[in-house]
Tab-separated table of C-alpha atoms in Angstrom:
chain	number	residue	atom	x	y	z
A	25	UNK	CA	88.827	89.074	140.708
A	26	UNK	CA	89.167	92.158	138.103
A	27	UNK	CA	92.833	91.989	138.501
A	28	UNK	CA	93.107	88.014	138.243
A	29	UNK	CA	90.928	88.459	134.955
A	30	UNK	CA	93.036	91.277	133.822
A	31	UNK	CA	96.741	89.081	134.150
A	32	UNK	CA	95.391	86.364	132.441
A	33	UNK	CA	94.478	88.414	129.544
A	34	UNK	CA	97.686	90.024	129.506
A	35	UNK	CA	99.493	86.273	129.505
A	36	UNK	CA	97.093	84.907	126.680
A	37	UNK	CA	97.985	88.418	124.966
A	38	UNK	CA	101.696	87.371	125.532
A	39	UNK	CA	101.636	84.315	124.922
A	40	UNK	CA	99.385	85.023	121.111
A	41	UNK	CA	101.950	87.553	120.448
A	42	UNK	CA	105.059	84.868	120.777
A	43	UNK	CA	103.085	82.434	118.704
A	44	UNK	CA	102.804	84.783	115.941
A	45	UNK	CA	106.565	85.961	116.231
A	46	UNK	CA	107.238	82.469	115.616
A	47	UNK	CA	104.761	81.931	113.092
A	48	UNK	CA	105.886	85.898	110.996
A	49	UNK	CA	109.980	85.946	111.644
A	50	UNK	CA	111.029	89.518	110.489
A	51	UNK	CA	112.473	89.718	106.866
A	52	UNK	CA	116.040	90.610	107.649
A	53	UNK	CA	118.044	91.461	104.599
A	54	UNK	CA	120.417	89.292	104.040
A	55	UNK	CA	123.718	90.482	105.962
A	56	UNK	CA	125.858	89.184	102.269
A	57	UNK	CA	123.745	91.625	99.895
A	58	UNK	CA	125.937	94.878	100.241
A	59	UNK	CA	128.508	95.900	97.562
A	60	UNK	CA	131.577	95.005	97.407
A	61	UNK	CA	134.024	97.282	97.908
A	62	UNK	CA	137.945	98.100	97.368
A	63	UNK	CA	139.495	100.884	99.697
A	64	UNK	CA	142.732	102.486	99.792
A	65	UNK	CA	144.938	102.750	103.210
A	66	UNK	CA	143.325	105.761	104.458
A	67	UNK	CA	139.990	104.465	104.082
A	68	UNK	CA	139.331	106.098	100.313
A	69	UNK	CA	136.947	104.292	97.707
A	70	UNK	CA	139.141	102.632	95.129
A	71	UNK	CA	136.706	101.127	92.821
A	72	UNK	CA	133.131	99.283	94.364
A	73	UNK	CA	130.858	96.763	92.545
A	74	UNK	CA	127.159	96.271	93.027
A	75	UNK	CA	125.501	93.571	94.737
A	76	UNK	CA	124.394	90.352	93.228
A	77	UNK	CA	120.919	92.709	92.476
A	78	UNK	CA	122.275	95.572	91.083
A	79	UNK	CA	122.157	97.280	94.475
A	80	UNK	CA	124.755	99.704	95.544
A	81	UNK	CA	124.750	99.698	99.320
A	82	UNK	CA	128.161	100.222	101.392
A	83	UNK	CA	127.826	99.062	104.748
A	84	UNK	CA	128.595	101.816	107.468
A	85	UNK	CA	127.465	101.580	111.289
A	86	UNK	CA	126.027	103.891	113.506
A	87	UNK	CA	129.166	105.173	115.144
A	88	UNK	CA	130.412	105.732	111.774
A	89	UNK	CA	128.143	108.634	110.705
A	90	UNK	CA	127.841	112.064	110.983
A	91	UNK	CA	126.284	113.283	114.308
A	92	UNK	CA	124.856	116.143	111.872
A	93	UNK	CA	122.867	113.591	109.814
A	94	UNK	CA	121.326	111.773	112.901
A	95	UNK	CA	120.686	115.005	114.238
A	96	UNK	CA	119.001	116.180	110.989
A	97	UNK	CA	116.990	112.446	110.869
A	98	UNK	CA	116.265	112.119	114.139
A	99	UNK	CA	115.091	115.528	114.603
A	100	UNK	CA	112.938	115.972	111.206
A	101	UNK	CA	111.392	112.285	110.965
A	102	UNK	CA	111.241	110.828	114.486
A	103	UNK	CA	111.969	113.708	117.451
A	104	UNK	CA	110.455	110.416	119.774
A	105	UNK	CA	112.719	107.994	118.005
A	106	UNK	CA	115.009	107.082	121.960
A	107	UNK	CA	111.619	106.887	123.634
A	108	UNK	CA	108.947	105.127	121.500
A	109	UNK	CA	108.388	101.511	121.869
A	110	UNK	CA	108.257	101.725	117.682
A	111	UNK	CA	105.023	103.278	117.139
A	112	UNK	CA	103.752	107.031	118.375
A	113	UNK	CA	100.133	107.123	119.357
A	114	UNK	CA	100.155	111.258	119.397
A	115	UNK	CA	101.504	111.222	115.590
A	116	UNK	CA	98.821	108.421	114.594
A	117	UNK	CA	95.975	110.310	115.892
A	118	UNK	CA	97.626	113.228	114.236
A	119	UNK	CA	97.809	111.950	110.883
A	120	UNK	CA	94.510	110.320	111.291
A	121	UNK	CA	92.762	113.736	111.864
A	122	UNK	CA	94.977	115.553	109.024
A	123	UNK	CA	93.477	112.813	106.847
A	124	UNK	CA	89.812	113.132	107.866
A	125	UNK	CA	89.640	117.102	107.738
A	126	UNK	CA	91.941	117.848	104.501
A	127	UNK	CA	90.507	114.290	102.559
A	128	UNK	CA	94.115	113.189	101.925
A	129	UNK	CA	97.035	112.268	103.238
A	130	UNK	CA	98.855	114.984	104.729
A	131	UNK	CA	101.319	112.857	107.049
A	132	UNK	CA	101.758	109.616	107.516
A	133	UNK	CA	102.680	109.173	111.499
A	134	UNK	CA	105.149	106.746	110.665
A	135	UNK	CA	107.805	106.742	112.888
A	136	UNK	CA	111.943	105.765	112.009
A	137	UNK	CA	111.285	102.182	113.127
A	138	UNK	CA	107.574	101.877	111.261
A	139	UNK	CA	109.702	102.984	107.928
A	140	UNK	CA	112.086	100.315	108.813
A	141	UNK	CA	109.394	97.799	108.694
A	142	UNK	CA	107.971	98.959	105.439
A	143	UNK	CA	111.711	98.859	104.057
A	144	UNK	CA	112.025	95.360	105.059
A	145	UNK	CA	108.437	94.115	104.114
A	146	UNK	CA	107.026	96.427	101.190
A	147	UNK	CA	103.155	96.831	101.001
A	148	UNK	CA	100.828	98.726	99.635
A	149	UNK	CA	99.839	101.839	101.495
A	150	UNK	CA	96.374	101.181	102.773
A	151	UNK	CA	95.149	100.488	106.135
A	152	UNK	CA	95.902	96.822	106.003
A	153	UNK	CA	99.448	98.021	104.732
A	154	UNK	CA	99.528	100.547	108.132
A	155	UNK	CA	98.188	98.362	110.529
A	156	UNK	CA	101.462	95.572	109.233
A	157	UNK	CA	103.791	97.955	109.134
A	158	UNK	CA	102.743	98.913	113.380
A	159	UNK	CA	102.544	95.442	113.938
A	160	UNK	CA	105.990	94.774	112.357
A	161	UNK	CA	107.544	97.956	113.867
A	162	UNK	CA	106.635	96.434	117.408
A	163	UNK	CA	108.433	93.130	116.456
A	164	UNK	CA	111.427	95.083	115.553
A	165	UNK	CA	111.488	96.867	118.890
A	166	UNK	CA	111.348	93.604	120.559
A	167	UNK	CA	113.678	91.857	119.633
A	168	UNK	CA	116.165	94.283	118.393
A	169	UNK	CA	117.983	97.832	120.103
A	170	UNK	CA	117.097	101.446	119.242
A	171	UNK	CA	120.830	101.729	117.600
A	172	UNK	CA	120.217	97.900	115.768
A	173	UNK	CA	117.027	99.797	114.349
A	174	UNK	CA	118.578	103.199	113.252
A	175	UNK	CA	121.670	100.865	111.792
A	176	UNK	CA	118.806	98.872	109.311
A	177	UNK	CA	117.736	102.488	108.485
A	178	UNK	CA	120.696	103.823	107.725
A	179	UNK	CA	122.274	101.056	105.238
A	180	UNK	CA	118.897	100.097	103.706
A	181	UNK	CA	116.996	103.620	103.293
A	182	UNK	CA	116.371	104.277	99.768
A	183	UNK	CA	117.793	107.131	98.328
A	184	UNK	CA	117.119	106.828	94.553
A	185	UNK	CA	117.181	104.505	91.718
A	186	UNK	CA	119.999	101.490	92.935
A	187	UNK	CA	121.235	103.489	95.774
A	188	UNK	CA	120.524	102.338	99.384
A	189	UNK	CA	121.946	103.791	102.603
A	190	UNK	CA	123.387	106.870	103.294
A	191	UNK	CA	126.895	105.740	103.002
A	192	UNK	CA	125.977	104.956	99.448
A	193	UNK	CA	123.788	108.059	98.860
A	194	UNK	CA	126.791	110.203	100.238
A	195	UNK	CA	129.540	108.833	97.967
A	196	UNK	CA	127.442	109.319	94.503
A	197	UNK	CA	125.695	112.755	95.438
A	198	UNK	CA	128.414	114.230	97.835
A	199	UNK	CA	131.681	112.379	96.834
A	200	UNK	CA	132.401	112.131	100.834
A	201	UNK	CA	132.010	109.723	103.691
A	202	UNK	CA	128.872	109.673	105.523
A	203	UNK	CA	131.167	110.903	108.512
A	204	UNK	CA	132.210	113.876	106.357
A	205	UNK	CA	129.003	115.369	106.355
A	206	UNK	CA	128.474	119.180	106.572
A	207	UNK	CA	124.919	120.402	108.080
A	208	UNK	CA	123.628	121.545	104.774
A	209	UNK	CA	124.693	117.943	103.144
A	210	UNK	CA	122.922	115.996	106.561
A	211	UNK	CA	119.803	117.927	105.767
A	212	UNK	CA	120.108	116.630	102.102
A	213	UNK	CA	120.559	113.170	103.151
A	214	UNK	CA	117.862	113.213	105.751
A	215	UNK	CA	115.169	114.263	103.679
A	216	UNK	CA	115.792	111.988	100.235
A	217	UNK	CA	114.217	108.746	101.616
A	218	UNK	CA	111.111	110.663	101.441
A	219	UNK	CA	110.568	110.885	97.930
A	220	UNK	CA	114.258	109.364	96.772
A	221	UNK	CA	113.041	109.527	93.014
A	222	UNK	CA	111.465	113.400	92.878
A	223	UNK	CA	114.399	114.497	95.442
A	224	UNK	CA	117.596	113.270	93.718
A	225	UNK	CA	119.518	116.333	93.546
A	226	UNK	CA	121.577	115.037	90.746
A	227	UNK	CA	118.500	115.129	88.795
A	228	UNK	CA	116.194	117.619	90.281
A	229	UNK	CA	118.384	120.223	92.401
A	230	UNK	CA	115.696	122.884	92.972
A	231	UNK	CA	112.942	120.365	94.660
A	232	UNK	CA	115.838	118.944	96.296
A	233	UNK	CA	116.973	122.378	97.741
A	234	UNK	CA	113.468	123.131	98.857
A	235	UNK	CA	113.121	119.822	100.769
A	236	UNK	CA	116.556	120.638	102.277
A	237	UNK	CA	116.082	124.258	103.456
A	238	UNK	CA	112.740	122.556	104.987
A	239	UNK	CA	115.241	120.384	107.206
A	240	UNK	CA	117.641	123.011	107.830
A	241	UNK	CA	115.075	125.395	109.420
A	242	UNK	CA	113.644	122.283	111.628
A	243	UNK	CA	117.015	121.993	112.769
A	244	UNK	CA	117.605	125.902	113.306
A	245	UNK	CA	113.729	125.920	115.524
């Protein structure tokens, strides 16, 4: 009888969660938002043109970037990124009992996927704005890959003032293709989403070195 009790509230449970799917679609960015922009033969930036909102964003897949910077992201903001179902329990707790002993937040938990959702839906960061951003971060997982994910990431990441994605980010701080990248330059990349407007190393290089050194060594451990 237990175990009769126990499927049906796993169906109702299923059934509640693709009601509210339905009901909450996922804000996907509109796939026509992205710069525009005008290459050469061998694949060289001629001359590119914001999007309709000012945005510049140039649209690069996953394939298309440096193993060094996935390495570096992977590595320094999600090591359980392949294996999570879009939320970590052990970095929750973690960040939960950080909180509660030092009075602040020390870390958030968030995993690749749970920044993701608070790229696509921006809220403010409370509780109610946590427990959205799990709940969205599960929705993602469901109905989209681990590589769909990490592409969102990677072309809609904010990496200071106008500039989404690394593609973007690489051009105006690096002058190079996302593919291009050395490890130093991954590092760089990987850590800017962070704090994109106290990291921009075009405006503050020292902080920006710190942050990156801070990567590098995770990398080197």
């Amino acid at each position: 009888r237990r175990g009769a009790h126990a499927l049906a509230a796993l169906a109702l449970l299923f059934v509640a969660a693709l009601i509210l799917d339905r009901l909450f679609p996922l804000p996907l960015p509109d796939r026509d938002s992205s710069s525009v922009i005008v290459i050469a033969s061998d694949g060289t930036p001629l001359r590119a043109f914001a999007s309709e909102n000012g945005v510049w964003r140039y649209p690069v897949a996953v394939g298309e970037v440096s193993p060094r910077y996935l390495e570096a992201l992977v590595g320094y903001e999600d090591r359980w990124f392949w294996r999570h179902p879009g939320v970590n329990p052990i970095a929750l707790l973690r960040a939960a009992r950080q909180w509660a002993v030092a009075g602040r937040v020390v870390s958030g938990g968030s995993t690749l996927t749970m920044q993701v959702a608070r790229i696509l839906e921006p809220g403010r960061r409370n509780s109610l704005g946590k427990a959205r951003q799990i709940l969205r971060a599960l929705q993602l997982e469901w109905h989209f890959s681990k590589r769909e994910i990490l592409a969102l990431y990677l072309n809609h990441a904010p990496f200071g003032g106008t500039i989404e994605g690394v593609e973007a980010a690489s051009w105006a701080y690096l002058g190079k293709p996302a593919r291009n990248l050395s490890h130093a330059e991954a590092a760089l990349l990987a850590v800017l989403p962070q704090a994109p407007s106290r990291l921009r190393p075009d405006r503050h290089n020292a902080a920006a070195q710190v942050a990156r050194d801070k990567v590098l060594r995770r990398m080197a451990a």
